Amino acid sequence: MKSAIHLTAAAAFTCWGVHLAGAAAVVDAAASSAAKCCGALENSFPGKTYSSTNQQNLYQKFIASYFSVNDRLQPSCVVSPANTNDVSAIVGLLSKNTCQFAVKSGGHGILTGSSNIVKGVTVDLRGMKSVSLNKKAKTATVQPGAKWIDVYSYLDPLGYAIPGGRAGDVGVGGLTTGGGNSFFAARYGFACDNVKRFEVGEAGLSGEDVATNVTNADLFTALKGSQNNLGIVTQFDFVAFESSDLWGGTAAYDKKTVPAQIKAFYEFTKNLKNDPYGSLIFVWNYFPKIKEITIVNLYEYTANRTGPVKTYPPPFKGFAPESAVGPPISNTLRVTNLSSLTGELNSPVELSNLYASLTFTNNLTVLNQVVGILSKELDVYKNDGFYEYASIEFQPLPRTFTDRSIERGGNVLGLDRYHDDNVIFLLDMAWNGTQHDAKIRSLADKVMGDLTTYLKGVGALKEFQYLNYAFEDQDPLGGYGPVALSKIKAASKKYDPGQVFQKLVPGGFKLAGAGSGNKYNH
């Protein structure tokens, strides 16, 4: 299983039928190793290392800073580097002492153990969150601990932007190394495609600490989608462009509009290449507490705008009030800046979360069938309040995104295999407590399994799974395809010869299990 779930050694060994005493010995060894590393870190980084017994207030605030309850684990200690040299020294110390560790930038991931750890050290990059702009070079330099709201709040007054996260509370580091969808994808590709220089804190980088299309070019490409497998990126230099206010916001609709919405979504995705300034997310929500389904679309038109806009921009004519979709029940559509648009798209916190994702061909019949399957599956639980909400998203993934990526040197997402237009599907569920975990998991398995069976049967399923949305049992790195995966593996062997980020960083999707297949494809 390509799981980011970090089981305790005792639980794992019990499941495998090994005597609990032996498991306890392994746990104790892990705890002992972590304690040794924490002691060494406290000596080397006094004031920057904290735990449940050392600067407890900082430790508790750190745990609470994670978006999802899923990843609010209790590491043996936390260390907060201030710069790349600190990161390299920390990685060297942890590697020398064979200590497991995790790396946190924004902490918005929802997989347990993806950016936190038990019986190990968490490297907290939140202190590394500076943003700067070189207008002459048209370069925005951003550290990984920044959140996208920090980036846009800095760049908006300067009249510049970079392609980045669509929700302000998402971190720069995780989104970018996972690919990074963006309002600007049809114009500039993914967020990772707009990085022109990575700075990497990793002791095994053969004396170099940068990766560009000239220096360490193979690492440069492999970092664009490989998540935490190749080192800790400590600085991103993004291509910046001049930008002012945009038109956008949310629009809510009655569930009766779904058939018209699906047709409009299909047409939007098919025609995005003709007007690449458009960005759309179709969101189908069910809230058990009010027993109601709502549609809330996210519209953004990234051409510069001033003053009020009386009519929907051209790509959104299929959703305009005079269209078959009809007027929204309510909306926040306006001309404003990126900070405002991304600030309203933040998700509820203090909940447990589950994401799972698929990619399929943009086909009107297929889209309607997918909606029918989802409605049938979720209708069974419509009157059951064991979860806070279930959200189904369709996001355009047209070929034009890939064309823009290729123009910028390419990445390792493997989307260049596809010459048609596609759709990213996201299942997003949230709930309180842990008593419903098994029921949520069962529901997700049923939904994803039935969707996969249908999509495979009609030849519409694609291997690609967007890593930042993937479920723990999915295989997003393998979904990039053998050519792209081989580039990541080659870079791992070359730049991390000791395999520190494979052996000592258990969280996230790792190379050892990549390519063995998506659970739902079996």
XYZ file of C-alpha atoms in Angstrom:
522
model
C 0.000 0.000 0.000
C 1.402 3.400 -1.025
C 0.218 4.855 2.248
C 1.204 8.078 3.917
C -0.348 6.725 7.104
C 2.374 6.472 9.715
C 1.462 3.412 11.812
C 3.247 2.870 15.062
C 5.620 -0.052 14.893
C 3.587 -1.840 17.579
C 0.391 -1.628 15.523
C 2.136 -2.736 12.361
C 3.832 -5.693 13.992
C 0.636 -6.779 15.689
C -1.136 -6.782 12.328
C 1.616 -8.960 10.903
C 1.323 -11.451 13.738
C 4.653 -10.671 15.396
C 4.801 -10.858 19.162
C 3.953 -7.522 20.788
C 7.105 -7.562 22.883
C 9.214 -7.509 19.739
C 7.131 -4.652 18.396
C 7.611 -2.711 21.615
C 11.358 -3.137 21.273
C 11.213 -1.588 17.806
C 9.100 1.298 19.093
C 11.520 1.833 21.958
C 14.434 1.821 19.535
C 12.693 4.421 17.364
C 11.896 6.521 20.418
C 15.467 6.208 21.662
C 16.878 7.243 18.301
C 14.501 10.217 18.110
C 15.398 11.277 21.657
C 19.101 11.205 20.755
C 18.495 13.372 17.691
C 16.317 15.793 19.630
C 19.085 16.215 22.168
C 21.621 16.893 19.431
C 19.275 19.374 17.749
C 18.712 21.232 21.019
C 22.458 21.628 21.336
C 22.981 22.714 17.734
C 19.830 24.818 17.397
C 19.035 26.205 20.856
C 15.773 28.109 20.908
C 14.772 26.599 17.554
C 14.057 23.093 18.871
C 10.997 22.393 20.995
C 8.962 19.455 22.271
C 6.287 18.446 24.766
C 8.806 19.092 27.551
C 10.792 21.976 26.049
C 8.983 25.194 25.071
C 5.685 23.354 25.353
C 3.612 26.368 24.288
C 5.390 26.512 20.909
C 5.000 22.762 20.542
C 1.235 22.860 21.098
C 0.834 25.796 18.698
C 2.810 23.841 16.116
C 0.475 20.827 16.357
C -2.598 23.062 16.091
C -1.178 24.739 12.968
C -2.024 21.752 10.747
C -5.074 22.220 8.524
C -6.472 18.719 9.055
C -6.857 16.837 12.313
C -5.430 13.857 10.376
C -1.880 15.182 10.606
C -1.928 16.630 14.105
C 0.538 14.076 15.377
C 2.974 14.515 18.238
C 6.590 14.311 17.047
C 9.421 13.690 19.473
C 10.536 17.238 18.789
C 10.247 20.023 16.237
C 13.117 22.036 14.778
C 12.624 25.349 12.977
C 15.431 26.249 10.550
C 15.985 29.851 9.503
C 17.750 29.302 6.181
C 19.158 26.759 3.726
C 22.337 26.260 5.747
C 20.249 25.344 8.783
C 18.235 22.867 6.716
C 21.360 21.211 5.314
C 22.881 20.933 8.788
C 19.653 19.464 10.195
C 19.379 16.897 7.401
C 23.031 15.979 7.915
C 22.521 15.494 11.655
C 19.380 13.411 11.222
C 21.012 11.320 8.515
C 24.139 10.687 10.573
C 22.038 9.511 13.513
C 19.555 7.555 11.347
C 16.544 9.428 12.675
C 13.224 9.443 10.884
C 11.792 12.868 10.127
C 9.017 14.766 8.365
C 8.988 18.138 6.646
C 6.226 20.753 7.047
C 5.757 23.891 5.006
C 2.115 25.037 5.058
C 0.747 21.848 6.631
C -2.327 21.728 4.391
C -1.924 18.080 3.324
C -4.575 15.699 4.611
C -2.663 12.382 4.602
C -1.672 11.290 8.090
C 2.105 11.495 8.351
C 2.585 13.369 5.088
C 4.186 16.328 6.868
C 4.347 15.194 10.493
C 5.584 12.138 12.369
C 5.443 10.118 15.583
C 8.708 8.820 17.120
C 10.701 11.209 14.958
C 11.576 14.836 14.226
C 9.466 17.299 12.254
C 11.355 20.007 10.380
C 9.061 23.036 10.539
C 9.676 25.472 7.667
C 7.099 28.042 8.765
C 9.870 30.398 9.881
C 11.158 30.456 6.304
C 8.350 32.450 4.701
C 9.899 35.519 3.084
C 8.648 36.861 -0.249
C 10.520 39.334 -2.458
C 10.271 40.671 -6.000
C 12.927 41.665 -8.520
C 10.972 43.686 -11.075
C 13.914 44.000 -13.460
C 14.436 40.229 -13.571
C 10.667 39.586 -13.230
C 11.403 37.085 -10.489
C 9.521 36.494 -7.247
C 11.614 34.698 -4.628
C 9.525 32.747 -2.141
C 10.492 30.507 0.765
C 8.538 27.267 1.305
C 6.999 28.179 4.666
C 4.960 31.003 3.116
C 1.308 30.479 2.376
C -0.141 31.672 -0.896
C -2.058 34.445 0.849
C 1.338 35.779 2.031
C 2.625 35.729 -1.547
C -0.379 37.453 -3.100
C -0.645 40.013 -0.281
C 2.946 41.020 -1.002
C 2.714 41.029 -4.810
C -0.761 42.575 -5.275
C 0.233 46.134 -4.264
C 3.271 45.883 -6.563
C 1.156 44.977 -9.580
C 2.646 41.505 -10.059
C 1.522 37.886 -9.758
C 2.814 34.340 -10.073
C 0.857 31.152 -10.842
C 0.151 29.557 -7.479
C -2.452 28.151 -5.135
C -6.138 28.950 -5.488
C -6.791 28.827 -1.721
C -4.838 31.315 0.348
C -4.195 29.035 3.329
C -2.291 26.434 1.274
C 1.500 26.382 1.637
C 3.914 27.193 -1.176
C 6.260 24.231 -0.677
C 3.826 21.336 -0.852
C 1.621 22.708 -3.603
C 4.538 23.549 -5.904
C 6.484 20.293 -5.508
C 3.215 18.390 -6.072
C 2.646 20.155 -9.412
C 0.347 22.981 -8.409
C -2.848 23.768 -10.301
C -3.555 27.471 -10.672
C -5.970 30.091 -11.983
C -3.287 30.782 -14.604
C -2.677 27.199 -15.787
C -4.095 27.734 -19.290
C -1.705 30.668 -19.766
C 1.424 29.501 -17.951
C 1.093 25.841 -16.990
C 1.312 24.508 -13.443
C 2.944 26.353 -10.549
C 6.003 24.080 -10.785
C 6.459 25.028 -14.461
C 7.019 28.627 -13.433
C 9.934 27.935 -11.092
C 13.198 28.955 -12.728
C 15.434 28.127 -9.787
C 15.117 25.773 -6.825
C 17.361 26.108 -3.785
C 17.678 22.778 -2.013
C 18.876 22.045 1.496
C 20.236 18.519 1.239
C 23.640 17.391 2.417
C 24.065 14.957 -0.487
C 23.714 17.482 -3.319
C 27.289 17.018 -4.563
C 28.375 20.440 -3.341
C 25.602 22.316 -5.148
C 22.542 23.841 -3.548
C 20.654 25.074 -6.617
C 18.814 23.521 -9.528
C 17.996 25.367 -12.760
C 17.568 24.376 -16.396
C 21.369 24.695 -16.671
C 22.726 23.697 -13.265
C 21.630 20.247 -12.100
C 19.076 20.290 -14.913
C 17.937 16.718 -14.264
C 17.156 17.585 -10.640
C 15.444 20.771 -11.802
C 12.980 18.785 -13.906
C 12.493 16.006 -11.358
C 11.580 18.456 -8.587
C 8.514 19.504 -10.585
C 6.033 16.991 -9.208
C 8.093 14.621 -7.038
C 6.889 16.000 -3.688
C 9.332 15.274 -0.816
C 11.418 12.573 -2.520
C 14.489 14.569 -3.556
C 15.325 16.917 -0.717
C 13.916 19.974 1.018
C 13.340 22.927 -1.280
C 14.262 26.004 0.740
C 13.634 28.673 -1.884
C 11.685 29.013 -5.124
C 12.462 31.635 -7.762
C 9.230 32.047 -9.747
C 8.716 33.817 -13.045
C 6.603 36.869 -12.169
C 4.379 38.839 -14.515
C 2.534 42.133 -14.321
C -1.049 41.771 -13.136
C -3.812 43.922 -11.713
C -7.324 43.165 -10.531
C -9.266 40.169 -11.888
C -12.896 39.192 -12.238
C -14.004 36.222 -10.178
C -15.615 34.711 -7.128
C -18.174 32.050 -6.306
C -21.695 31.417 -7.608
C -24.226 29.126 -5.911
C -26.988 27.293 -7.793
C -29.922 24.972 -7.194
C -29.279 21.259 -7.785
C -31.859 21.314 -10.620
C -29.274 23.134 -12.754
C -26.823 20.192 -12.771
C -27.579 18.936 -16.334
C -27.063 22.416 -17.776
C -23.997 22.909 -15.574
C -22.372 19.722 -16.860
C -22.892 20.730 -20.490
C -21.461 24.187 -19.778
C -18.475 22.634 -17.983
C -17.781 20.341 -20.947
C -17.885 23.250 -23.397
C -15.716 25.430 -21.153
C -13.008 22.747 -20.934
C -13.124 22.047 -24.682
C -12.804 25.718 -25.603
C -10.357 26.955 -22.948
C -7.516 26.957 -25.475
C -9.354 29.729 -27.338
C -9.455 32.016 -24.300
C -6.850 30.855 -21.757
C -7.740 33.552 -19.249
C -10.580 31.477 -17.828
C -10.455 29.242 -14.747
C -13.306 27.105 -13.419
C -14.037 24.626 -10.646
C -17.450 22.921 -10.541
C -18.320 21.910 -6.960
C -21.252 19.669 -5.971
C -21.799 19.806 -2.185
C -23.970 17.829 0.177
C -24.421 18.964 3.793
C -26.186 16.308 5.911
C -27.090 18.761 8.670
C -29.352 20.711 6.347
C -30.093 17.727 4.051
C -29.412 19.786 0.973
C -27.324 19.627 -2.210
C -25.895 22.835 -3.606
C -23.698 23.682 -6.558
C -21.015 26.291 -5.913
C -18.856 27.166 -8.911
C -15.573 29.011 -8.731
C -15.051 31.410 -11.645
C -11.911 33.421 -12.339
C -11.007 35.443 -15.414
C -7.341 36.435 -15.207
C -7.290 39.201 -17.819
C -6.733 42.544 -16.091
C -9.987 44.290 -15.211
C -11.052 47.636 -13.747
C -14.453 48.653 -12.433
C -17.597 46.513 -12.291
C -18.204 43.842 -14.925
C -21.819 43.751 -16.080
C -21.609 40.583 -18.173
C -19.758 37.308 -17.681
C -16.443 37.128 -19.604
C -16.549 35.066 -22.840
C -15.423 31.651 -21.456
C -18.297 31.718 -18.932
C -21.176 32.463 -21.326
C -22.491 28.929 -20.718
C -22.921 29.822 -17.031
C -24.248 33.360 -17.503
C -27.656 34.310 -16.035
C -29.216 34.329 -19.501
C -27.916 30.796 -20.268
C -29.646 27.459 -19.637
C -27.951 27.377 -16.220
C -29.796 30.542 -15.225
C -28.923 33.105 -12.579
C -27.170 31.974 -9.400
C -29.007 31.930 -6.086
C -26.168 33.994 -4.646
C -22.699 35.019 -5.713
C -19.562 36.899 -4.715
C -18.528 37.750 -8.290
C -16.543 40.965 -8.438
C -13.411 42.660 -9.707
C -10.725 42.343 -7.053
C -7.192 41.131 -6.410
C -5.734 37.649 -5.941
C -5.496 38.057 -2.176
C -9.247 38.603 -1.948
C -10.159 35.809 -4.400
C -7.956 33.197 -2.750
C -8.842 34.324 0.760
C -12.489 33.350 0.284
C -11.634 29.812 -0.868
C -10.185 28.544 2.404
C -11.669 25.293 3.749
C -13.076 24.667 7.250
C -10.465 23.604 9.817
C -10.607 21.416 12.944
C -11.988 18.470 10.939
C -10.740 15.113 9.705
C -10.489 15.022 5.917
C -10.307 12.596 3.017
C -9.307 13.354 -0.574
C -9.310 10.944 -3.497
C -8.811 11.802 -7.155
C -9.193 10.442 -10.680
C -8.571 11.837 -14.153
C -10.781 11.076 -17.135
C -11.569 12.238 -20.671
C -13.628 15.384 -21.081
C -16.693 13.813 -22.679
C -20.277 14.973 -22.121
C -21.723 11.459 -21.864
C -18.996 10.412 -19.449
C -19.482 13.506 -17.289
C -23.204 12.852 -17.000
C -22.639 9.188 -16.146
C -20.096 10.123 -13.471
C -22.589 12.508 -11.879
C -25.231 9.755 -11.984
C -22.934 7.261 -10.247
C -21.986 9.793 -7.589
C -25.607 10.767 -6.937
C -26.591 7.121 -6.522
C -23.689 6.304 -4.184
C -24.075 9.347 -1.959
C -27.871 9.216 -1.908
C -27.612 6.169 0.361
C -26.051 8.399 3.023
C -28.074 11.519 2.315
C -29.944 11.400 5.607
C -26.996 10.197 7.657
C -25.202 12.940 9.544
C -21.939 11.102 10.257
C -19.974 13.569 8.124
C -19.916 17.353 7.893
C -19.924 17.555 4.107
C -19.212 15.631 0.937
C -17.844 17.633 -1.958
C -17.414 16.514 -5.555
C -15.248 18.684 -7.796
C -14.643 18.710 -11.535
C -11.631 20.725 -12.691
C -10.646 21.235 -16.342
C -7.377 19.622 -17.436
C -7.205 20.529 -21.135
C -4.234 19.804 -23.374
C -3.409 23.516 -23.372
C -2.141 23.177 -19.758
C 0.442 20.656 -20.963
C 1.411 22.754 -23.975
C 2.252 25.636 -21.657
C 4.236 23.262 -19.413
C 6.285 22.007 -22.361
C 7.047 25.590 -23.432
C 8.583 26.133 -20.001
C 10.815 23.062 -20.118
C 8.438 20.361 -18.926
C 7.918 18.550 -15.632
C 7.521 14.952 -14.418
C 3.705 14.867 -14.278
C 3.574 12.779 -17.449
C 0.670 14.707 -18.969
C 2.502 15.050 -22.278
C 1.253 11.481 -23.008
C -2.253 12.827 -23.497
C -3.313 14.857 -26.523
C -6.968 15.204 -25.558
C -8.758 17.319 -22.980
C -9.318 15.773 -19.564
C -10.975 16.391 -16.218
C -9.556 16.157 -12.692
C -12.116 14.660 -10.307
C -11.831 15.227 -6.555
C -13.813 13.543 -3.780
C -13.481 15.667 -0.629
C -15.111 14.596 2.649
C -14.833 16.036 6.140
C -16.061 14.795 9.502
C -15.653 15.220 13.250
C -13.891 12.749 15.525
C -12.523 9.293 14.745
C -15.565 7.113 15.383
C -16.690 7.402 11.765
C -13.307 6.802 10.094
C -14.147 3.269 8.933
C -17.524 4.317 7.532
C -15.971 7.220 5.627
C -13.287 4.941 4.261
C -15.902 2.398 3.145
C -17.935 5.081 1.380
C -14.852 6.471 -0.377
C -13.787 2.996 -1.484
C -17.235 2.332 -2.945
C -17.412 5.650 -4.788
C -13.885 5.439 -6.189
C -14.179 1.768 -7.044
C -17.430 2.182 -8.977
C -16.161 5.264 -10.798
C -12.959 3.474 -11.787
C -14.854 0.435 -13.053
C -17.134 2.584 -15.202
C -14.358 4.837 -16.558
C -12.115 1.894 -17.420
C -15.010 0.154 -19.101
C -15.632 3.052 -21.483
C -11.918 3.768 -22.051
C -12.057 7.194 -20.397
C -9.821 6.624 -17.331
C -6.327 8.117 -17.405
C -3.399 6.909 -15.299
C -2.612 10.394 -14.030
C -3.739 11.233 -10.501
C -3.106 14.741 -9.225
C -0.717 14.101 -6.345
C -1.993 16.904 -4.123
C -5.460 15.300 -4.150
C -4.482 11.614 -4.071
C -5.766 9.154 -1.471
C -3.313 7.117 0.596
C -3.950 3.943 -1.434
C -3.431 5.627 -4.775
C -0.224 5.735 -6.794
C 0.235 9.264 -8.167
C 3.975 8.869 -8.831
C 3.320 5.673 -10.775
C 0.490 7.494 -12.526
C 3.049 9.837 -14.070
C 4.074 6.936 -16.311
C 7.343 4.956 -16.575
C 9.304 7.652 -18.432
C 8.581 10.389 -15.891
C 8.991 8.031 -12.936
C 12.408 6.922 -14.205
C 13.549 10.577 -14.181
C 12.577 10.956 -10.524
C 14.256 7.686 -9.559
C 17.453 8.612 -11.429
C 17.573 11.995 -9.696
C 17.000 10.314 -6.334
C 19.956 7.968 -6.830
C 22.223 10.748 -8.089
C 21.429 13.542 -5.635
C 20.466 11.480 -2.593
C 22.947 8.584 -2.803
C 22.304 7.613 0.813
C 18.562 7.522 0.065
C 17.869 9.701 3.077
C 14.541 10.881 1.697
C 13.432 7.335 0.949
C 14.584 5.610 4.139
C 14.223 8.313 6.780
C 11.241 10.322 5.485
C 8.330 7.846 5.553
C 5.553 10.353 4.828
C 4.005 11.097 1.457
C 4.180 8.965 -1.669
C 7.533 7.183 -1.900
C 9.465 5.821 -4.862
C 9.681 2.257 -3.551
C 5.967 1.692 -4.068
C 5.562 3.870 -7.139
C 4.409 2.089 -10.271
C 2.772 -0.842 -8.488
C -0.677 0.467 -9.346
C -3.635 2.438 -8.054
C -5.704 0.383 -5.611
C -8.886 1.142 -7.545
C -7.419 -0.194 -10.784
C -7.114 -3.737 -9.396
